[in-house]
Amino acid sequence: MIRKRIAILISGRGSNMAALIEAAERPDYPAETALVVSNVADAAGLVSARDAGIATAVIDHRRFGKDRAAFEAALQGVLDANAIALICLAGFMRLFTAAFVQHWQGRMLNIHPSLLPSFPGLDPHGQALRAGVKISGATVHFVIPETDAGPIVMQGAVAVHDGDTADELAARVLGLEHHIYPLALKLLAEDRIRIADGRCLIDGAAAPDEALVVPKL
Ligand code: GAR
């Protein structure tokens, strides 16, 4: 098995990054973490990446002002230098140009802590609580130029509890993110995802029959 070399892009804490690194430490996992890139020099996730023995790079977007293409050229440089095959965005809080997204089409995943297409963008948990949904969750999807949108690879759902704060809901969803992101990346690295009409079809995977009903009576 040739393991796909992945880069994980972060801006902050990096807990999803850590979950991906941990999964990829298993010898039978079809991807290896070759590089962690941050646009923020003091991102906490960089420390845990280095502690795990992963190569890191910092590309501070502020050096490039409003010139997104120049930032992306620098990013592409480190990705090429490290022979990266797949990108995982993990709390990476920069928007890409359409040209960069196009270049990585079908090879770049993102995770967002809501059941997309509901609640994209900032404060998804606050949005979910204000909407009064009973179920929320997390979505792993391919990146397209539109933010927090693109063909959906995998979703997981959790109950919203009465009286949840945004932080409480975020913590419940985060545990699920750490579970599904490595599973979704595995599918991509094993070439088990086909995209047809903007939808993902997964080879050899079935949907479960159990329903999550909230509230439970
Ligand atoms: C995660 O909850 C991730 O889903 C979210 O940022 C958090 C990063 O946490 N991403 C987005 O909101 C993307 N629009 P982490 O740094 O601990 O992985």
Tab-separated table of C-alpha atoms and ligand atoms in Angstrom:
chain	number	residue	atom	x	y	z
A	1	MET	CA	0.000	0.000	0.000
A	2	ILE	CA	1.326	3.426	-0.951
A	3	ARG	CA	0.212	5.841	1.721
A	4	LYS	CA	-1.002	9.230	0.481
A	5	ARG	CA	0.999	12.166	1.797
A	6	ILE	CA	-1.325	14.675	3.420
A	7	ALA	CA	-0.935	18.243	4.622
A	8	ILE	CA	-3.162	19.499	7.429
A	9	LEU	CA	-3.852	23.238	7.411
A	10	ILE	CA	-4.674	24.877	10.724
A	11	SER	CA	-5.119	28.316	12.262
A	12	GLY	CA	-5.585	27.506	15.947
A	13	ARG	CA	-6.015	24.774	18.516
A	14	GLY	CA	-5.621	21.878	16.102
A	15	SER	CA	-7.680	19.222	17.874
A	16	ASN	CA	-8.964	17.840	14.551
A	17	MET	CA	-5.375	17.902	13.306
A	18	ALA	CA	-4.364	15.834	16.345
A	19	ALA	CA	-7.125	13.309	15.627
A	20	LEU	CA	-5.920	12.972	12.022
A	21	ILE	CA	-2.278	12.633	13.100
A	22	GLU	CA	-3.223	9.950	15.622
A	23	ALA	CA	-5.235	7.970	13.067
A	24	ALA	CA	-2.433	8.204	10.512
A	25	GLU	CA	0.066	6.795	13.007
A	26	ARG	CA	-1.520	3.381	12.520
A	27	PRO	CA	0.524	1.447	9.961
A	28	ASP	CA	-2.600	0.241	8.119
A	29	TYR	CA	-3.994	3.771	7.663
A	30	PRO	CA	-3.888	4.754	3.977
A	31	ALA	CA	-2.482	8.253	4.543
A	32	GLU	CA	0.499	9.702	6.371
A	33	THR	CA	0.746	13.170	7.854
A	34	ALA	CA	3.637	14.693	5.935
A	35	LEU	CA	3.154	18.339	6.905
A	36	VAL	CA	1.171	20.723	9.088
A	37	VAL	CA	0.854	24.293	7.814
A	38	SER	CA	-0.439	27.229	9.846
A	39	ASN	CA	-1.139	30.778	8.762
A	40	VAL	CA	-0.763	31.801	12.430
A	41	ALA	CA	2.748	31.551	13.917
A	42	ASP	CA	1.607	30.957	17.497
A	43	ALA	CA	-1.217	28.497	16.727
A	44	ALA	CA	-1.368	25.993	19.591
A	45	GLY	CA	-1.729	23.160	17.088
A	46	LEU	CA	1.815	23.764	15.802
A	47	VAL	CA	3.196	22.757	19.200
A	48	SER	CA	1.282	19.468	19.247
A	49	ALA	CA	2.277	18.766	15.627
A	50	ARG	CA	5.965	19.271	16.457
A	51	ASP	CA	5.564	17.142	19.597
A	52	ALA	CA	4.197	14.385	17.363
A	53	GLY	CA	7.298	14.667	15.174
A	54	ILE	CA	5.474	16.167	12.178
A	55	ALA	CA	7.157	18.719	9.896
A	56	THR	CA	5.544	22.157	10.210
A	57	ALA	CA	5.510	25.353	8.175
A	58	VAL	CA	4.180	28.814	8.998
A	59	ILE	CA	2.961	31.055	6.211
A	60	ASP	CA	1.746	34.249	7.846
A	61	HIS	CA	-1.018	35.620	5.621
A	62	ARG	CA	-0.356	39.151	6.942
A	63	ARG	CA	2.919	39.222	5.003
A	64	PHE	CA	0.860	39.202	1.816
A	65	GLY	CA	-1.721	41.863	2.707
A	66	LYS	CA	-4.794	41.449	0.532
A	67	ASP	CA	-2.865	39.457	-2.097
A	68	ARG	CA	-4.458	36.021	-1.651
A	69	ALA	CA	-2.797	34.660	-4.780
A	70	ALA	CA	0.671	35.488	-3.399
A	71	PHE	CA	-0.193	33.784	-0.089
A	72	GLU	CA	-1.383	30.737	-2.012
A	73	ALA	CA	1.754	30.699	-4.187
A	74	ALA	CA	3.837	30.460	-1.009
A	75	LEU	CA	1.526	27.736	0.322
A	76	GLN	CA	1.668	25.810	-2.945
A	77	GLY	CA	5.463	26.031	-2.759
A	78	VAL	CA	5.637	24.180	0.572
A	79	LEU	CA	2.984	21.681	-0.550
A	80	ASP	CA	4.982	20.899	-3.703
A	81	ALA	CA	8.262	20.739	-1.793
A	82	ASN	CA	6.688	18.091	0.457
A	83	ALA	CA	5.041	16.122	-2.388
A	84	ILE	CA	1.590	16.539	-0.851
A	85	ALA	CA	-1.239	14.551	-2.454
A	86	LEU	CA	-4.195	15.554	-0.258
A	87	ILE	CA	-5.076	18.550	1.930
A	88	CYS	CA	-7.199	18.501	5.093
A	89	LEU	CA	-8.425	21.854	6.372
A	90	ALA	CA	-8.776	21.640	10.136
A	91	GLY	CA	-9.937	24.932	11.587
A	92	PHE	CA	-8.078	26.815	8.828
A	93	MET	CA	-9.699	30.217	8.870
A	94	ARG	CA	-8.604	31.668	5.503
A	95	LEU	CA	-10.612	31.745	2.284
A	96	PHE	CA	-8.995	30.495	-0.929
A	97	THR	CA	-9.188	31.863	-4.456
A	98	ALA	CA	-11.166	29.860	-7.002
A	99	ALA	CA	-7.882	29.059	-8.797
A	100	PHE	CA	-6.349	27.388	-5.711
A	101	VAL	CA	-9.548	25.462	-5.010
A	102	GLN	CA	-9.679	24.371	-8.649
A	103	HIS	CA	-6.093	23.120	-8.477
A	104	TRP	CA	-6.942	20.931	-5.468
A	105	GLN	CA	-10.405	19.922	-6.657
A	106	GLY	CA	-11.325	16.487	-5.318
A	107	ARG	CA	-8.159	16.429	-3.206
A	108	MET	CA	-8.992	18.914	-0.416
A	109	LEU	CA	-11.344	18.197	2.502
A	110	ASN	CA	-12.786	20.493	5.169
A	111	ILE	CA	-14.685	19.836	8.364
A	112	HIS	CA	-17.398	22.150	9.611
A	113	PRO	CA	-19.274	21.758	12.917
A	114	SER	CA	-22.838	21.724	11.633
A	115	LEU	CA	-25.037	19.593	9.426
A	116	LEU	CA	-24.345	21.515	6.213
A	117	PRO	CA	-25.922	23.180	4.334
A	118	SER	CA	-27.337	24.492	7.627
A	119	PHE	CA	-25.284	27.023	9.558
A	120	PRO	CA	-22.161	27.641	7.439
A	121	GLY	CA	-19.663	30.347	8.378
A	122	LEU	CA	-18.986	31.762	11.813
A	123	ASP	CA	-20.675	30.752	15.079
A	124	PRO	CA	-22.412	27.615	13.740
A	125	HIS	CA	-23.367	26.483	17.259
A	126	GLY	CA	-24.923	29.844	18.114
A	127	GLN	CA	-26.785	29.696	14.801
A	128	ALA	CA	-28.038	26.186	15.613
A	129	LEU	CA	-29.185	27.164	19.113
A	130	ARG	CA	-30.972	30.276	17.848
A	131	ALA	CA	-32.730	28.193	15.183
A	132	GLY	CA	-33.872	25.743	17.883
A	133	VAL	CA	-32.791	22.622	16.005
A	134	LYS	CA	-32.973	19.403	18.041
A	135	ILE	CA	-30.139	17.714	16.161
A	136	SER	CA	-26.821	19.165	15.056
A	137	GLY	CA	-23.563	17.600	14.003
A	138	ALA	CA	-20.503	17.827	11.817
A	139	THR	CA	-19.822	17.568	8.094
A	140	VAL	CA	-16.721	16.544	6.157
A	141	HIS	CA	-16.907	17.843	2.596
A	142	PHE	CA	-14.796	18.571	-0.451
A	143	VAL	CA	-13.767	22.193	-0.714
A	144	ILE	CA	-15.324	24.337	-3.435
A	145	PRO	CA	-14.949	28.111	-3.845
A	146	GLU	CA	-18.058	28.767	-1.726
A	147	THR	CA	-17.312	28.696	2.032
A	148	ASP	CA	-18.440	25.630	4.025
A	149	ALA	CA	-20.046	24.058	0.968
A	150	GLY	CA	-19.105	21.289	-1.456
A	151	PRO	CA	-19.815	17.584	-1.982
A	152	ILE	CA	-20.509	15.943	1.382
A	153	VAL	CA	-18.372	12.917	2.244
A	154	MET	CA	-19.624	12.157	5.755
A	155	GLN	CA	-21.869	13.599	8.433
A	156	GLY	CA	-22.439	12.735	12.060
A	157	ALA	CA	-25.288	13.902	14.268
A	158	VAL	CA	-25.690	14.651	17.966
A	159	ALA	CA	-28.668	15.728	20.044
A	160	VAL	CA	-28.993	19.346	21.080
A	161	HIS	CA	-29.909	19.427	24.781
A	162	ASP	CA	-32.337	21.888	26.295
A	163	GLY	CA	-30.328	24.662	27.893
A	164	ASP	CA	-27.157	23.913	25.913
A	165	THR	CA	-24.742	26.795	25.646
A	166	ALA	CA	-22.813	27.208	22.403
A	167	ASP	CA	-19.713	25.900	24.207
A	168	GLU	CA	-21.527	22.801	25.458
A	169	LEU	CA	-22.892	22.016	22.016
A	170	ALA	CA	-19.462	22.708	20.469
A	171	ALA	CA	-17.817	20.221	22.840
A	172	ARG	CA	-20.357	17.504	21.971
A	173	VAL	CA	-19.915	18.098	18.249
A	174	LEU	CA	-16.117	18.283	18.532
A	175	GLY	CA	-15.917	14.726	19.877
A	176	LEU	CA	-17.838	13.636	16.808
A	177	GLU	CA	-15.554	15.652	14.506
A	178	HIS	CA	-12.551	13.770	15.875
A	179	HIS	CA	-14.348	10.510	15.078
A	180	ILE	CA	-15.537	11.250	11.536
A	181	TYR	CA	-12.649	13.257	10.053
A	182	PRO	CA	-10.175	10.338	10.088
A	183	LEU	CA	-12.882	8.034	8.665
A	184	ALA	CA	-13.672	10.437	5.828
A	185	LEU	CA	-9.994	10.967	4.986
A	186	LYS	CA	-9.543	7.194	4.918
A	187	LEU	CA	-12.268	6.930	2.266
A	188	LEU	CA	-10.575	9.590	0.144
A	189	ALA	CA	-7.108	8.093	0.546
A	190	GLU	CA	-8.492	4.691	-0.489
A	191	ASP	CA	-10.049	6.221	-3.639
A	192	ARG	CA	-13.493	5.071	-2.503
A	193	ILE	CA	-15.317	8.345	-3.218
A	194	ARG	CA	-16.899	9.168	-6.563
A	195	ILE	CA	-18.448	12.577	-7.147
A	196	ALA	CA	-21.496	12.656	-9.425
A	197	ASP	CA	-23.652	15.761	-9.872
A	198	GLY	CA	-22.046	17.374	-6.834
A	199	ARG	CA	-22.827	14.388	-4.608
A	200	CYS	CA	-20.447	11.817	-3.164
A	201	LEU	CA	-20.999	8.117	-3.709
A	202	ILE	CA	-18.974	5.878	-1.409
A	203	ASP	CA	-17.811	2.459	-2.553
A	204	GLY	CA	-18.538	-0.376	-0.172
A	205	ALA	CA	-20.292	1.605	2.550
A	206	ALA	CA	-23.875	1.231	3.706
A	207	ALA	CA	-26.110	3.680	5.565
A	208	PRO	CA	-27.187	2.534	9.047
A	209	ASP	CA	-30.860	1.969	9.843
A	210	GLU	CA	-30.895	3.564	13.305
A	211	ALA	CA	-32.628	6.902	13.647
A	212	LEU	CA	-31.699	9.607	16.144
A	213	VAL	CA	-34.932	11.034	17.572
A	214	VAL	CA	-34.837	14.072	19.836
A	215	PRO	CA	-36.396	14.438	22.349
A	216	LYS	CA	-36.397	10.861	23.546
A	217	LEU	CA	-39.754	10.037	25.129
B	1	GAR	C1	-13.569	22.830	14.491
B	1	GAR	O1	-14.764	22.739	15.231
B	1	GAR	C2	-13.865	22.901	13.014
B	1	GAR	O2	-14.966	22.116	12.631
B	1	GAR	C3	-14.153	24.372	12.840
B	1	GAR	O3	-13.182	25.007	13.606
B	1	GAR	C4	-12.874	24.180	14.737
B	1	GAR	C5	-11.381	24.041	14.815
B	1	GAR	O4	-11.021	23.348	15.988
B	1	GAR	N1	-14.103	24.758	11.456
B	1	GAR	C6	-14.917	25.664	10.907
B	1	GAR	O5	-15.728	26.307	11.544
B	1	GAR	C7	-14.758	25.840	9.408
B	1	GAR	N2	-15.719	26.771	8.909
B	1	GAR	P1	-9.644	22.576	16.049
B	1	GAR	O6	-8.552	23.607	15.691
B	1	GAR	O7	-9.533	22.158	17.484
B	1	GAR	O8	-9.690	21.438	15.096
